[in-house]
PDB file of C-alpha atoms and ligand atoms in Angstrom:
ATOM      1  CA  MET F  11      17.556  -0.293  12.556  1.00 44.00           C
ATOM      2  CA  GLU F  12      14.228  -0.676  10.741  1.00 45.00           C
ATOM      3  CA  THR F  13      12.066   2.261   9.798  1.00 48.00           C
ATOM      4  CA  GLY F  14       8.766   0.284   9.041  1.00 51.00           C
ATOM      5  CA  PRO F  15       5.193   1.358   8.955  1.00 51.00           C
ATOM      6  CA  ASP F  16       5.158   0.987  12.830  1.00 59.00           C
ATOM      7  CA  SER F  17       7.584   3.949  13.596  1.00 56.00           C
ATOM      8  CA  LEU F  18       5.798   5.895  10.839  1.00 50.00           C
ATOM      9  CA  PHE F  19       2.540   5.267  12.760  1.00 51.00           C
ATOM     10  CA  VAL F  20       4.128   6.591  15.679  1.00 49.00           C
ATOM     11  CA  THR F  21       5.662   9.618  14.269  1.00 50.00           C
ATOM     12  CA  LEU F  22       2.059  10.350  12.763  1.00 45.00           C
ATOM     13  CA  LEU F  23       0.459  10.049  16.226  1.00 46.00           C
ATOM     14  CA  PHE F  24       3.106  12.186  17.771  1.00 48.00           C
ATOM     15  CA  LEU F  25       2.549  15.028  15.222  1.00 46.00           C
ATOM     16  CA  LEU F  26      -1.493  14.572  15.584  1.00 47.00           C
ATOM     17  CA  HIS F  27      -1.026  14.669  19.440  1.00 48.00           C
ATOM     18  CA  SER F  28       1.273  17.860  19.503  1.00 45.00           C
ATOM     19  CA  SER F  29      -1.079  19.763  16.961  1.00 44.00           C
ATOM     20  CA  HIS F  30      -3.830  18.751  19.272  1.00 47.00           C
ATOM     21  CA  SER F  31      -1.975  20.181  22.348  1.00 45.00           C
ATOM     22  CA  GLU F  32      -1.144  23.122  20.497  1.00 48.00           C
ATOM     23  CA  SER F  33      -4.751  23.933  19.828  1.00 60.00           C
ATOM     24  CA  GLU F  34      -5.684  23.500  23.545  1.00 76.00           C
ATOM     25  CA  LYS F  35      -2.847  25.629  24.867  1.00 91.00           C
ATOM     26  CA  PHE F  36      -4.276  28.440  26.916  1.00 96.00           C
ATOM     27  CA  GLU F  37      -3.803  30.718  29.914  1.00 97.00           C
ATOM     28  CA  VAL F  38      -5.732  31.218  33.120  1.00 98.00           C
ATOM     29  CA  LEU F  39      -6.323  34.546  34.229  1.00 98.00           C
ATOM     30  CA  GLY F  40      -8.000  36.662  36.897  1.00 98.00           C
ATOM     31  CA  PRO F  41      -7.833  39.823  38.921  1.00 98.00           C
ATOM     32  CA  THR F  42      -4.465  40.785  40.323  1.00 97.00           C
ATOM     33  CA  ASP F  43      -5.927  43.042  43.141  1.00 97.00           C
ATOM     34  CA  PRO F  44      -7.365  41.298  46.071  1.00 97.00           C
ATOM     35  CA  ILE F  45     -11.137  40.947  46.284  1.00 97.00           C
ATOM     36  CA  VAL F  46     -12.786  42.434  49.339  1.00 96.00           C
ATOM     37  CA  ALA F  47     -15.878  40.540  50.387  1.00 97.00           C
ATOM     38  CA  VAL F  48     -18.355  41.912  53.105  1.00 97.00           C
ATOM     39  CA  ALA F  49     -19.473  38.891  55.406  1.00 97.00           C
ATOM     40  CA  GLY F  50     -22.897  37.644  54.490  1.00 97.00           C
ATOM     41  CA  ASP F  51     -22.632  38.746  50.675  1.00 98.00           C
ATOM     42  CA  ASP F  52     -22.402  36.692  47.720  1.00 98.00           C
ATOM     43  CA  ILE F  53     -19.429  37.252  45.584  1.00 98.00           C
ATOM     44  CA  ILE F  54     -17.784  36.187  42.173  1.00 98.00           C
ATOM     45  CA  LEU F  55     -14.169  35.042  41.986  1.00 98.00           C
ATOM     46  CA  PRO F  56     -13.370  35.831  38.426  1.00 98.00           C
ATOM     47  CA  CYS F  57     -11.204  33.246  36.348  1.00 98.00           C
ATOM     48  CA  TYR F  58     -11.169  32.829  32.735  1.00 98.00           C
ATOM     49  CA  LEU F  59      -9.362  31.255  29.923  1.00 98.00           C
ATOM     50  CA  LYS F  60      -7.309  33.097  27.122  1.00 96.00           C
ATOM     51  CA  PRO F  61      -8.058  32.456  24.474  1.00 96.00           C
ATOM     52  CA  ASN F  62     -11.688  32.208  25.426  1.00 95.00           C
ATOM     53  CA  ILE F  63     -12.033  28.493  24.333  1.00 95.00           C
ATOM     54  CA  SER F  64     -14.628  26.238  25.842  1.00 96.00           C
ATOM     55  CA  ALA F  65     -13.970  24.751  29.413  1.00 96.00           C
ATOM     56  CA  GLU F  66     -16.875  22.335  29.186  1.00 96.00           C
ATOM     57  CA  ASP F  67     -14.539  19.374  28.855  1.00 96.00           C
ATOM     58  CA  MET F  68     -11.901  20.400  31.055  1.00 97.00           C
ATOM     59  CA  THR F  69     -11.286  20.034  34.871  1.00 97.00           C
ATOM     60  CA  VAL F  70     -11.928  22.951  36.863  1.00 98.00           C
ATOM     61  CA  ASP F  71     -10.591  22.807  40.334  1.00 98.00           C
ATOM     62  CA  TRP F  72     -10.944  25.756  42.962  1.00 98.00           C
ATOM     63  CA  LEU F  73      -8.831  25.404  46.067  1.00 98.00           C
ATOM     64  CA  ASN F  74      -8.244  27.572  49.073  1.00 97.00           C
ATOM     65  CA  LEU F  75      -4.486  27.324  49.573  1.00 97.00           C
ATOM     66  CA  ASP F  76      -4.861  27.903  53.433  1.00 94.00           C
ATOM     67  CA  PHE F  77      -6.490  24.466  53.583  1.00 94.00           C
ATOM     68  CA  LYS F  78      -4.248  21.667  53.369  1.00 92.00           C
ATOM     69  CA  ASP F  79      -6.829  19.005  52.445  1.00 91.00           C
ATOM     70  CA  GLY F  80     -10.043  19.262  50.265  1.00 93.00           C
ATOM     71  CA  ARG F  81     -11.103  21.387  47.670  1.00 96.00           C
ATOM     72  CA  VAL F  82     -13.416  24.457  47.316  1.00 98.00           C
ATOM     73  CA  TYR F  83     -15.084  23.121  44.030  1.00 98.00           C
ATOM     74  CA  ARG F  84     -14.342  20.584  41.338  1.00 98.00           C
ATOM     75  CA  TYR F  85     -15.917  20.206  37.874  1.00 97.00           C
ATOM     76  CA  GLN F  86     -14.796  17.234  35.913  1.00 97.00           C
ATOM     77  CA  ASN F  87     -16.460  15.127  33.035  1.00 95.00           C
ATOM     78  CA  ARG F  88     -19.129  17.756  32.689  1.00 95.00           C
ATOM     79  CA  LYS F  89     -20.178  16.979  36.352  1.00 95.00           C
ATOM     80  CA  ILE F  90     -19.792  18.525  39.818  1.00 96.00           C
ATOM     81  CA  ILE F  91     -17.478  16.250  41.962  1.00 96.00           C
ATOM     82  CA  ARG F  92     -18.606  16.513  45.562  1.00 93.00           C
ATOM     83  CA  GLU F  93     -16.073  14.427  47.138  1.00 93.00           C
ATOM     84  CA  ASP F  94     -13.312  15.994  49.250  1.00 95.00           C
ATOM     85  CA  GLN F  95     -15.154  19.374  49.338  1.00 97.00           C
ATOM     86  CA  ILE F  96     -14.129  21.352  52.357  1.00 97.00           C
ATOM     87  CA  PRO F  97     -16.994  21.233  54.855  1.00 96.00           C
ATOM     88  CA  SER F  98     -17.391  24.901  55.186  1.00 96.00           C
ATOM     89  CA  TYR F  99     -17.960  25.491  51.593  1.00 97.00           C
ATOM     90  CA  ILE F 100     -20.750  22.707  50.913  1.00 97.00           C
ATOM     91  CA  GLY F 101     -23.802  24.283  49.582  1.00 96.00           C
ATOM     92  CA  ARG F 102     -22.141  27.597  49.093  1.00 97.00           C
ATOM     93  CA  THR F 103     -20.189  27.266  45.757  1.00 97.00           C
ATOM     94  CA  SER F 104     -21.139  27.074  42.000  1.00 97.00           C
ATOM     95  CA  LEU F 105     -19.786  27.695  38.459  1.00 97.00           C
ATOM     96  CA  PHE F 106     -21.756  29.560  35.954  1.00 97.00           C
ATOM     97  CA  LYS F 107     -22.646  26.464  33.757  1.00 95.00           C
ATOM     98  CA  GLU F 108     -23.851  28.757  30.867  1.00 96.00           C
ATOM     99  CA  GLU F 109     -20.620  30.603  30.728  1.00 97.00           C
ATOM    100  CA  LEU F 110     -18.340  27.504  30.634  1.00 97.00           C
ATOM    101  CA  TRP F 111     -18.503  27.278  26.671  1.00 96.00           C
ATOM    102  CA  ARG F 112     -16.672  30.518  26.424  1.00 96.00           C
ATOM    103  CA  GLY F 113     -13.974  29.800  28.732  1.00 97.00           C
ATOM    104  CA  ASN F 114     -15.382  31.707  31.922  1.00 98.00           C
ATOM    105  CA  THR F 115     -14.751  29.371  35.096  1.00 98.00           C
ATOM    106  CA  SER F 116     -15.580  32.134  37.611  1.00 98.00           C
ATOM    107  CA  LEU F 117     -16.596  30.736  40.869  1.00 98.00           C
ATOM    108  CA  LYS F 118     -19.751  32.088  42.973  1.00 98.00           C
ATOM    109  CA  LEU F 119     -19.369  31.826  46.631  1.00 98.00           C
ATOM    110  CA  THR F 120     -22.595  32.551  48.695  1.00 98.00           C
ATOM    111  CA  ARG F 121     -22.895  34.023  52.194  1.00 98.00           C
ATOM    112  CA  VAL F 122     -19.469  34.836  52.756  1.00 98.00           C
ATOM    113  CA  GLN F 123     -18.045  33.951  56.321  1.00 98.00           C
ATOM    114  CA  GLY F 124     -14.581  34.619  57.957  1.00 97.00           C
ATOM    115  CA  THR F 125     -13.143  31.282  57.348  1.00 97.00           C
ATOM    116  CA  ASP F 126     -13.369  32.098  53.507  1.00 98.00           C
ATOM    117  CA  GLU F 127     -10.498  34.511  53.467  1.00 97.00           C
ATOM    118  CA  GLY F 128      -7.526  33.263  51.761  1.00 97.00           C
ATOM    119  CA  ARG F 129      -5.737  32.613  48.606  1.00 98.00           C
ATOM    120  CA  TYR F 130      -7.816  30.762  46.041  1.00 98.00           C
ATOM    121  CA  LYS F 131      -6.292  28.970  42.985  1.00 98.00           C
ATOM    122  CA  CYS F 132      -8.224  28.334  39.868  1.00 98.00           C
ATOM    123  CA  PHE F 133      -6.707  25.419  38.297  1.00 98.00           C
ATOM    124  CA  ILE F 134      -7.731  24.373  34.835  1.00 98.00           C
ATOM    125  CA  LYS F 135      -6.532  21.085  33.138  1.00 97.00           C
ATOM    126  CA  ALA F 136      -7.382  19.919  29.646  1.00 96.00           C
ATOM    127  CA  LEU F 137      -5.939  16.607  28.236  1.00 93.00           C
ATOM    128  CA  SER F 138      -2.534  17.783  27.575  1.00 93.00           C
ATOM    129  CA  TRP F 139      -2.192  21.315  29.141  1.00 96.00           C
ATOM    130  CA  TYR F 140      -3.008  23.115  32.271  1.00 96.00           C
ATOM    131  CA  ASP F 141      -2.605  26.346  33.808  1.00 97.00           C
ATOM    132  CA  ASP F 142      -3.689  28.252  37.062  1.00 98.00           C
ATOM    133  CA  PHE F 143      -4.275  31.525  38.590  1.00 98.00           C
ATOM    134  CA  THR F 144      -4.170  32.637  42.029  1.00 98.00           C
ATOM    135  CA  ILE F 145      -6.623  35.193  43.705  1.00 97.00           C
ATOM    136  CA  GLN F 146      -6.785  36.806  47.277  1.00 97.00           C
ATOM    137  CA  VAL F 147      -9.889  37.160  49.192  1.00 98.00           C
ATOM    138  CA  LEU F 148     -10.306  39.386  52.146  1.00 97.00           C
ATOM    139  CA  VAL F 149     -13.243  39.322  54.299  1.00 97.00           C
ATOM    140  CA  LYS F 150     -14.680  42.096  56.212  1.00 97.00           C
ATOM    141  CA  ALA F 151     -17.135  41.877  59.020  1.00 98.00           C
ATOM    142  CA  VAL F 152     -18.057  44.650  61.515  1.00 97.00           C
ATOM    143  CA  GLY F 153     -18.974  43.129  64.894  1.00 97.00           C
ATOM    144  CA  SER F 154     -21.648  44.089  67.358  1.00 97.00           C
ATOM    145  CA  LYS F 155     -21.732  47.213  69.425  1.00 98.00           C
ATOM    146  CA  PRO F 156     -19.736  46.424  72.843  1.00 98.00           C
ATOM    147  CA  VAL F 157     -21.764  45.132  75.520  1.00 98.00           C
ATOM    148  CA  VAL F 158     -20.395  46.360  78.949  1.00 98.00           C
ATOM    149  CA  SER F 159     -21.513  44.697  82.304  1.00 97.00           C
ATOM    150  CA  ILE F 160     -20.594  45.714  85.837  1.00 96.00           C
ATOM    151  CA  GLU F 161     -18.913  43.000  87.769  1.00 95.00           C
ATOM    152  CA  GLY F 162     -18.969  44.508  91.223  1.00 92.00           C
ATOM    153  CA  HIS F 163     -16.296  45.757  93.641  1.00 93.00           C
ATOM    154  CA  ARG F 164     -12.763  44.405  92.641  1.00 89.00           C
ATOM    155  CA  GLU F 165      -9.448  45.228  94.350  1.00 89.00           C
ATOM    156  CA  GLY F 166     -10.540  48.736  95.622  1.00 89.00           C
ATOM    157  CA  GLY F 167     -12.302  49.671  92.462  1.00 93.00           C
ATOM    158  CA  MET F 168     -15.244  48.559  90.146  1.00 95.00           C
ATOM    159  CA  GLY F 169     -14.711  45.552  87.802  1.00 96.00           C
ATOM    160  CA  LEU F 170     -16.283  46.028  84.345  1.00 97.00           C
ATOM    161  CA  LEU F 171     -16.366  43.486  81.313  1.00 98.00           C
ATOM    162  CA  CYS F 172     -16.602  44.517  77.661  1.00 98.00           C
ATOM    163  CA  GLU F 173     -17.592  42.064  74.898  1.00 98.00           C
ATOM    164  CA  SER F 174     -18.250  42.191  71.249  1.00 98.00           C
ATOM    165  CA  GLU F 175     -18.631  39.674  68.572  1.00 98.00           C
ATOM    166  CA  GLY F 176     -18.992  38.889  64.805  1.00 98.00           C
ATOM    167  CA  TRP F 177     -15.667  40.544  63.645  1.00 98.00           C
ATOM    168  CA  HIS F 178     -13.205  39.862  60.762  1.00 98.00           C
ATOM    169  CA  PRO F 179     -10.306  40.212  60.814  1.00 97.00           C
ATOM    170  CA  GLU F 180      -9.680  40.035  64.554  1.00 97.00           C
ATOM    171  CA  PRO F 181     -10.206  43.377  66.193  1.00 98.00           C
ATOM    172  CA  GLU F 182      -8.469  45.297  69.068  1.00 97.00           C
ATOM    173  CA  LEU F 183     -10.223  46.125  72.199  1.00 97.00           C
ATOM    174  CA  ALA F 184      -9.450  49.337  74.470  1.00 97.00           C
ATOM    175  CA  TRP F 185     -10.770  50.673  77.678  1.00 98.00           C
ATOM    176  CA  LEU F 186     -10.624  54.550  77.717  1.00 97.00           C
ATOM    177  CA  ASP F 187     -11.294  57.151  80.612  1.00 96.00           C
ATOM    178  CA  SER F 188     -13.487  60.157  79.723  1.00 95.00           C
ATOM    179  CA  LYS F 189     -10.331  61.983  78.255  1.00 95.00           C
ATOM    180  CA  GLY F 190      -9.496  59.327  75.931  1.00 94.00           C
ATOM    181  CA  VAL F 191      -6.600  57.815  77.866  1.00 96.00           C
ATOM    182  CA  HIS F 192      -6.057  54.032  77.778  1.00 96.00           C
ATOM    183  CA  LEU F 193      -6.713  52.350  80.878  1.00 96.00           C
ATOM    184  CA  SER F 194      -4.485  49.405  81.861  1.00 94.00           C
ATOM    185  CA  ALA F 195      -6.938  46.391  81.764  1.00 94.00           C
ATOM    186  CA  GLY F 196      -6.690  42.654  82.057  1.00 93.00           C
ATOM    187  CA  PRO F 197      -5.446  40.362  79.303  1.00 95.00           C
ATOM    188  CA  PRO F 198      -7.449  40.587  76.075  1.00 95.00           C
ATOM    189  CA  GLU F 199      -9.438  37.294  75.349  1.00 97.00           C
ATOM    190  CA  THR F 200     -10.253  36.179  71.683  1.00 98.00           C
ATOM    191  CA  HIS F 201     -12.241  33.445  70.535  1.00 98.00           C
ATOM    192  CA  ARG F 202     -13.166  32.313  66.863  1.00 97.00           C
ATOM    193  CA  ASP F 203     -16.301  30.689  66.083  1.00 97.00           C
ATOM    194  CA  PHE F 204     -16.823  28.098  63.562  1.00 96.00           C
ATOM    195  CA  LYS F 205     -17.461  30.467  60.718  1.00 97.00           C
ATOM    196  CA  GLY F 206     -14.263  32.304  61.572  1.00 97.00           C
ATOM    197  CA  PHE F 207     -15.633  35.465  63.230  1.00 98.00           C
ATOM    198  CA  TYR F 208     -13.884  36.857  66.002  1.00 98.00           C
ATOM    199  CA  ARG F 209     -15.362  37.533  69.651  1.00 98.00           C
ATOM    200  CA  VAL F 210     -13.341  39.629  72.021  1.00 98.00           C
ATOM    201  CA  LYS F 211     -13.745  40.585  75.763  1.00 98.00           C
ATOM    202  CA  GLN F 212     -11.553  42.133  78.229  1.00 98.00           C
ATOM    203  CA  HIS F 213     -11.905  43.028  81.965  1.00 97.00           C
ATOM    204  CA  VAL F 214     -10.971  46.104  83.677  1.00 97.00           C
ATOM    205  CA  ILE F 215     -11.008  47.487  87.141  1.00 96.00           C
ATOM    206  CA  VAL F 216     -11.697  51.313  87.413  1.00 96.00           C
ATOM    207  CA  GLN F 217     -11.290  53.923  90.145  1.00 94.00           C
ATOM    208  CA  GLU F 218     -13.856  56.554  90.973  1.00 93.00           C
ATOM    209  CA  THR F 219     -13.047  59.845  88.777  1.00 93.00           C
ATOM    210  CA  ASN F 220     -14.864  63.182  88.706  1.00 92.00           C
ATOM    211  CA  THR F 221     -16.983  62.092  85.414  1.00 95.00           C
ATOM    212  CA  ASN F 222     -17.060  58.254  86.090  1.00 95.00           C
ATOM    213  CA  ARG F 223     -17.473  57.837  82.569  1.00 97.00           C
ATOM    214  CA  PHE F 224     -15.636  55.079  80.764  1.00 97.00           C
ATOM    215  CA  THR F 225     -15.652  53.798  77.237  1.00 98.00           C
ATOM    216  CA  CYS F 226     -14.975  50.346  75.530  1.00 98.00           C
ATOM    217  CA  ARG F 227     -13.631  50.651  72.021  1.00 98.00           C
ATOM    218  CA  VAL F 228     -13.469  47.821  69.597  1.00 98.00           C
ATOM    219  CA  GLN F 229     -11.589  48.467  66.446  1.00 97.00           C
ATOM    220  CA  GLN F 230     -10.271  47.065  63.336  1.00 97.00           C
ATOM    221  CA  SER F 231      -7.882  49.465  61.494  1.00 96.00           C
ATOM    222  CA  ARG F 232      -7.309  47.360  58.355  1.00 93.00           C
ATOM    223  CA  ILE F 233     -11.175  47.641  57.487  1.00 94.00           C
ATOM    224  CA  ASN F 234     -11.331  51.248  59.073  1.00 95.00           C
ATOM    225  CA  GLU F 235     -14.125  50.271  61.386  1.00 97.00           C
ATOM    226  CA  LYS F 236     -14.754  50.702  65.174  1.00 97.00           C
ATOM    227  CA  MET F 237     -17.832  50.323  67.681  1.00 98.00           C
ATOM    228  CA  GLU F 238     -17.783  52.015  71.086  1.00 97.00           C
ATOM    229  CA  THR F 239     -19.869  51.906  74.166  1.00 98.00           C
ATOM    230  CA  GLU F 240     -19.724  54.509  77.098  1.00 97.00           C
ATOM    231  CA  VAL F 241     -20.857  53.649  80.643  1.00 97.00           C
ATOM    232  CA  HIS F 242     -21.613  56.184  83.424  1.00 96.00           C
ATOM    233  CA  LEU F 243     -21.243  54.763  86.838  1.00 94.00           C
ATOM    234  CA  PRO F 244     -23.238  56.496  89.675  1.00 92.00           C
ATOM    235  CA  SER F 245     -20.712  57.601  92.465  1.00 87.00           C
ATOM    236  CA  GLU F 246     -22.615  55.527  95.056  1.00 86.00           C
ATOM    237  CA  LEU F 247     -21.626  52.392  93.293  1.00 86.00           C
ATOM    238  CA  PHE F 248     -17.931  53.053  94.471  1.00 86.00           C
ATOM    239  CA  ASP F 249     -19.090  52.983  98.152  1.00 78.00           C
ATOM    240  CA  THR F 250     -17.316  49.775  99.099  1.00 66.00           C
ATOM    241  CA  THR F 251     -19.631  47.252 100.848  1.00 55.00           C
ATOM    242  CA  PRO F 252     -17.766  46.896 104.294  1.00 56.00           C
ATOM    243  CA  TRP F 253     -17.684  50.679 104.820  1.00 55.00           C
ATOM    244  CA  ARG F 254     -21.412  50.800 104.284  1.00 56.00           C
ATOM    245  CA  ILE F 255     -22.167  47.831 106.460  1.00 50.00           C
ATOM    246  CA  SER F 256     -20.086  49.493 109.374  1.00 51.00           C
ATOM    247  CA  PHE F 257     -22.010  52.651 108.804  1.00 51.00           C
ATOM    248  CA  ILE F 258     -25.351  51.003 108.891  1.00 48.00           C
ATOM    249  CA  VAL F 259     -24.363  48.965 111.929  1.00 48.00           C
ATOM    250  CA  LEU F 260     -22.870  52.115 113.658  1.00 54.00           C
ATOM    251  CA  SER F 261     -26.041  54.180 113.050  1.00 60.00           C
ATOM    252  CA  CYS F 262     -28.378  51.611 114.487  1.00 50.00           C
ATOM    253  CA  LEU F 263     -26.252  51.020 117.392  1.00 57.00           C
ATOM    254  CA  GLY F 264     -26.315  54.836 117.775  1.00 58.00           C
ATOM    255  CA  ALA F 265     -30.239  54.950 117.563  1.00 61.00           C
ATOM    256  CA  ILE F 266     -30.392  52.280 120.100  1.00 59.00           C
ATOM    257  CA  THR F 267     -28.211  53.711 122.443  1.00 60.00           C
ATOM    258  CA  VAL F 268     -30.144  57.112 121.981  1.00 61.00           C
ATOM    259  CA  ILE F 269     -33.438  55.426 122.463  1.00 59.00           C
ATOM    260  CA  GLY F 270     -32.177  53.373 125.450  1.00 60.00           C
ATOM    261  CA  LEU F 271     -30.735  56.453 127.228  1.00 65.00           C
ATOM    262  CA  SER F 272     -33.898  58.528 126.851  1.00 68.00           C
ATOM    263  CA  LEU F 273     -36.196  55.572 128.114  1.00 65.00           C
ATOM    264  CA  ALA F 274     -33.696  55.424 131.198  1.00 64.00           C
ATOM    265  CA  ILE F 275     -34.026  59.199 131.768  1.00 62.00           C
ATOM    266  CA  TYR F 276     -37.705  59.190 131.302  1.00 64.00           C
ATOM    267  CA  CYS F 277     -38.176  56.029 133.836  1.00 62.00           C
ATOM    268  CA  ILE F 278     -35.887  57.938 136.276  1.00 61.00           C
ATOM    269  CA  CYS F 279     -37.887  61.049 136.057  1.00 61.00           C
ATOM    270  CA  ILE F 280     -41.300  59.214 136.568  1.00 61.00           C
ATOM    271  CA  LYS F 281     -39.982  57.322 139.570  1.00 63.00           C
ATOM    272  CA  LYS F 282     -38.502  60.609 141.005  1.00 63.00           C
ATOM    273  CA  GLU F 283     -41.868  62.073 140.516  1.00 67.00           C
ATOM    274  CA  ASP F 284     -43.696  59.098 142.110  1.00 68.00           C
ATOM    275  CA  ILE F 285     -41.358  59.355 145.131  1.00 61.00           C
ATOM    276  CA  THR F 286     -41.759  63.008 145.865  1.00 67.00           C
ATOM    277  CA  GLU F 287     -45.393  62.608 145.295  1.00 71.00           C
ATOM    278  CA  LYS F 288     -45.552  59.681 148.080  1.00 66.00           C
ATOM    279  CA  LEU F 289     -43.610  61.696 150.470  1.00 63.00           C
ATOM    280  CA  ASP F 290     -45.761  64.586 150.115  1.00 72.00           C
ATOM    281  CA  GLU F 291     -48.772  62.386 150.743  1.00 72.00           C
ATOM    282  CA  LEU F 292     -47.195  60.888 153.768  1.00 65.00           C
ATOM    283  CA  ARG F 293     -46.334  64.674 155.162  1.00 70.00           C
ATOM    284  CA  LYS F 294     -49.857  65.706 154.626  1.00 70.00           C
ATOM    285  CA  GLU F 295     -51.252  62.579 156.807  1.00 68.00           C
ATOM    286  CA  ARG F 296     -48.740  63.307 159.566  1.00 64.00           C
ATOM    287  CA  GLY F 297     -49.713  66.853 159.512  1.00 61.00           C
ATOM    288  CA  LYS F 298     -53.444  65.990 160.021  1.00 53.00           C
TER     289      LYS F 298
HETATM  290  C1  NAG D 156     -13.877  35.398  22.527  1.00 66.72           C
HETATM  291  O1  NAG D 156     -12.864  36.512  22.315  1.00 66.72           O
HETATM  292  C2  NAG D 156     -12.933  37.283  21.238  1.00 66.72           C
HETATM  293  C3  NAG D 156     -11.801  38.103  21.320  1.00 66.72           C
HETATM  294  O2  NAG D 156     -11.350  38.544  22.345  1.00 66.72           O
HETATM  295  C4  NAG D 156     -14.338  37.872  21.248  1.00 66.72           C
HETATM  296  O3  NAG D 156     -14.609  38.686  20.014  1.00 66.72           O
HETATM  297  C5  NAG D 156     -15.506  37.013  21.414  1.00 66.72           C
HETATM  298  O4  NAG D 156     -16.759  37.685  21.384  1.00 66.72           O
HETATM  299  C6  NAG D 156     -15.277  36.083  22.784  1.00 66.72           C
HETATM  300  N1  NAG D 156     -16.441  35.041  22.557  1.00 66.72           N
HETATM  301  C7  NAG D 156     -17.033  34.813  23.466  1.00 66.72           C
HETATM  302  C8  NAG D 156     -18.015  33.618  23.299  1.00 66.72           C
HETATM  303  O5  NAG D 156     -17.028  35.427  24.526  1.00 66.72           O
HETATM  304  C1  NAG D 157     -18.144  35.241  33.856  1.00 66.72           C
HETATM  305  O1  NAG D 157     -19.519  35.151  34.202  1.00 66.72           O
HETATM  306  C2  NAG D 157     -19.855  35.855  35.283  1.00 66.72           C
HETATM  307  C3  NAG D 157     -21.418  35.538  35.771  1.00 66.72           C
HETATM  308  O2  NAG D 157     -22.396  35.649  34.565  1.00 66.72           O
HETATM  309  C4  NAG D 157     -19.736  37.279  34.879  1.00 66.72           C
HETATM  310  O3  NAG D 157     -20.159  38.085  36.057  1.00 66.72           O
HETATM  311  C5  NAG D 157     -18.308  37.654  34.531  1.00 66.72           C
HETATM  312  O4  NAG D 157     -18.203  38.783  34.004  1.00 66.72           O
HETATM  313  C6  NAG D 157     -17.894  36.657  33.429  1.00 66.72           C
HETATM  314  N1  NAG D 157     -16.493  36.949  33.277  1.00 66.72           N
HETATM  315  C7  NAG D 157     -15.966  36.794  31.964  1.00 66.72           C
HETATM  316  C8  NAG D 157     -14.371  37.221  31.904  1.00 66.72           C
HETATM  317  O5  NAG D 157     -16.610  36.978  31.018  1.00 66.72           O
END
């Protein structure tokens, strides 16, 4: 075995390298409680280095762990890297450039939408060290006041439809009578739009009651929000169409019969009068 200048050089390099790594060791920190974001708002996802060394020459990756592919944001070689950015984040994310020198790698996310909910990883890599921190983001959106439409006679009752949109997370829809008792309704239908907001709708068939008041309630208990719409149906609406038609037809028939009969009686009377008059005239002539 030889211990020449070569191995000394390697040892020196190794020593230099490890002292270098030593100086770059850091922790990545952020909030441990979830961040609750209101849809449409701008939010900051806090993340920073401890000790507060500069991150200007590091790689800063922000990932949404619910997306298999792509990134929320990447900063590398002092530039923003736009390749592989998840489409829904394009144009909505930024770092605070003026804060990087003191280890602040917080992310600004604008115009929060439903698809932003999830676990975000702030991953920071230096030449020979890396660490990360994961933050939970919850998105809250209160949807529209339910819209109730009358669909007409259905299976011996009145068909109603309730719709509400713009919710996050997914809300629950319920149909209630005037006493607040749940009515049995059709299957709930839920759709999620491209921004991740929920639209719900549900059909119900109601029978006539003494108040004819019905309520559609859409609520999200996790965010403690609800929206309601009450409808009052006039009781004439419950008259079923076949019954009305037969009523009208019968009335018309009745009227025609009455008119016909009176005409007949009138004619008979006139004729009777005619005949008696003529007979009278004849008798008078004979008597002359
Ligand atoms: C870095 O942290 C130290 C101690 O926590 C603090 O005194 C100093 O002001 C910080 N520097 C910057 C640039 O924030
Ligand atoms: C990082 O910068 C943002 C934007 O200026 C600020 O709101 C936040 O408090 C900073 N975080 C730390 C840890 O300094």
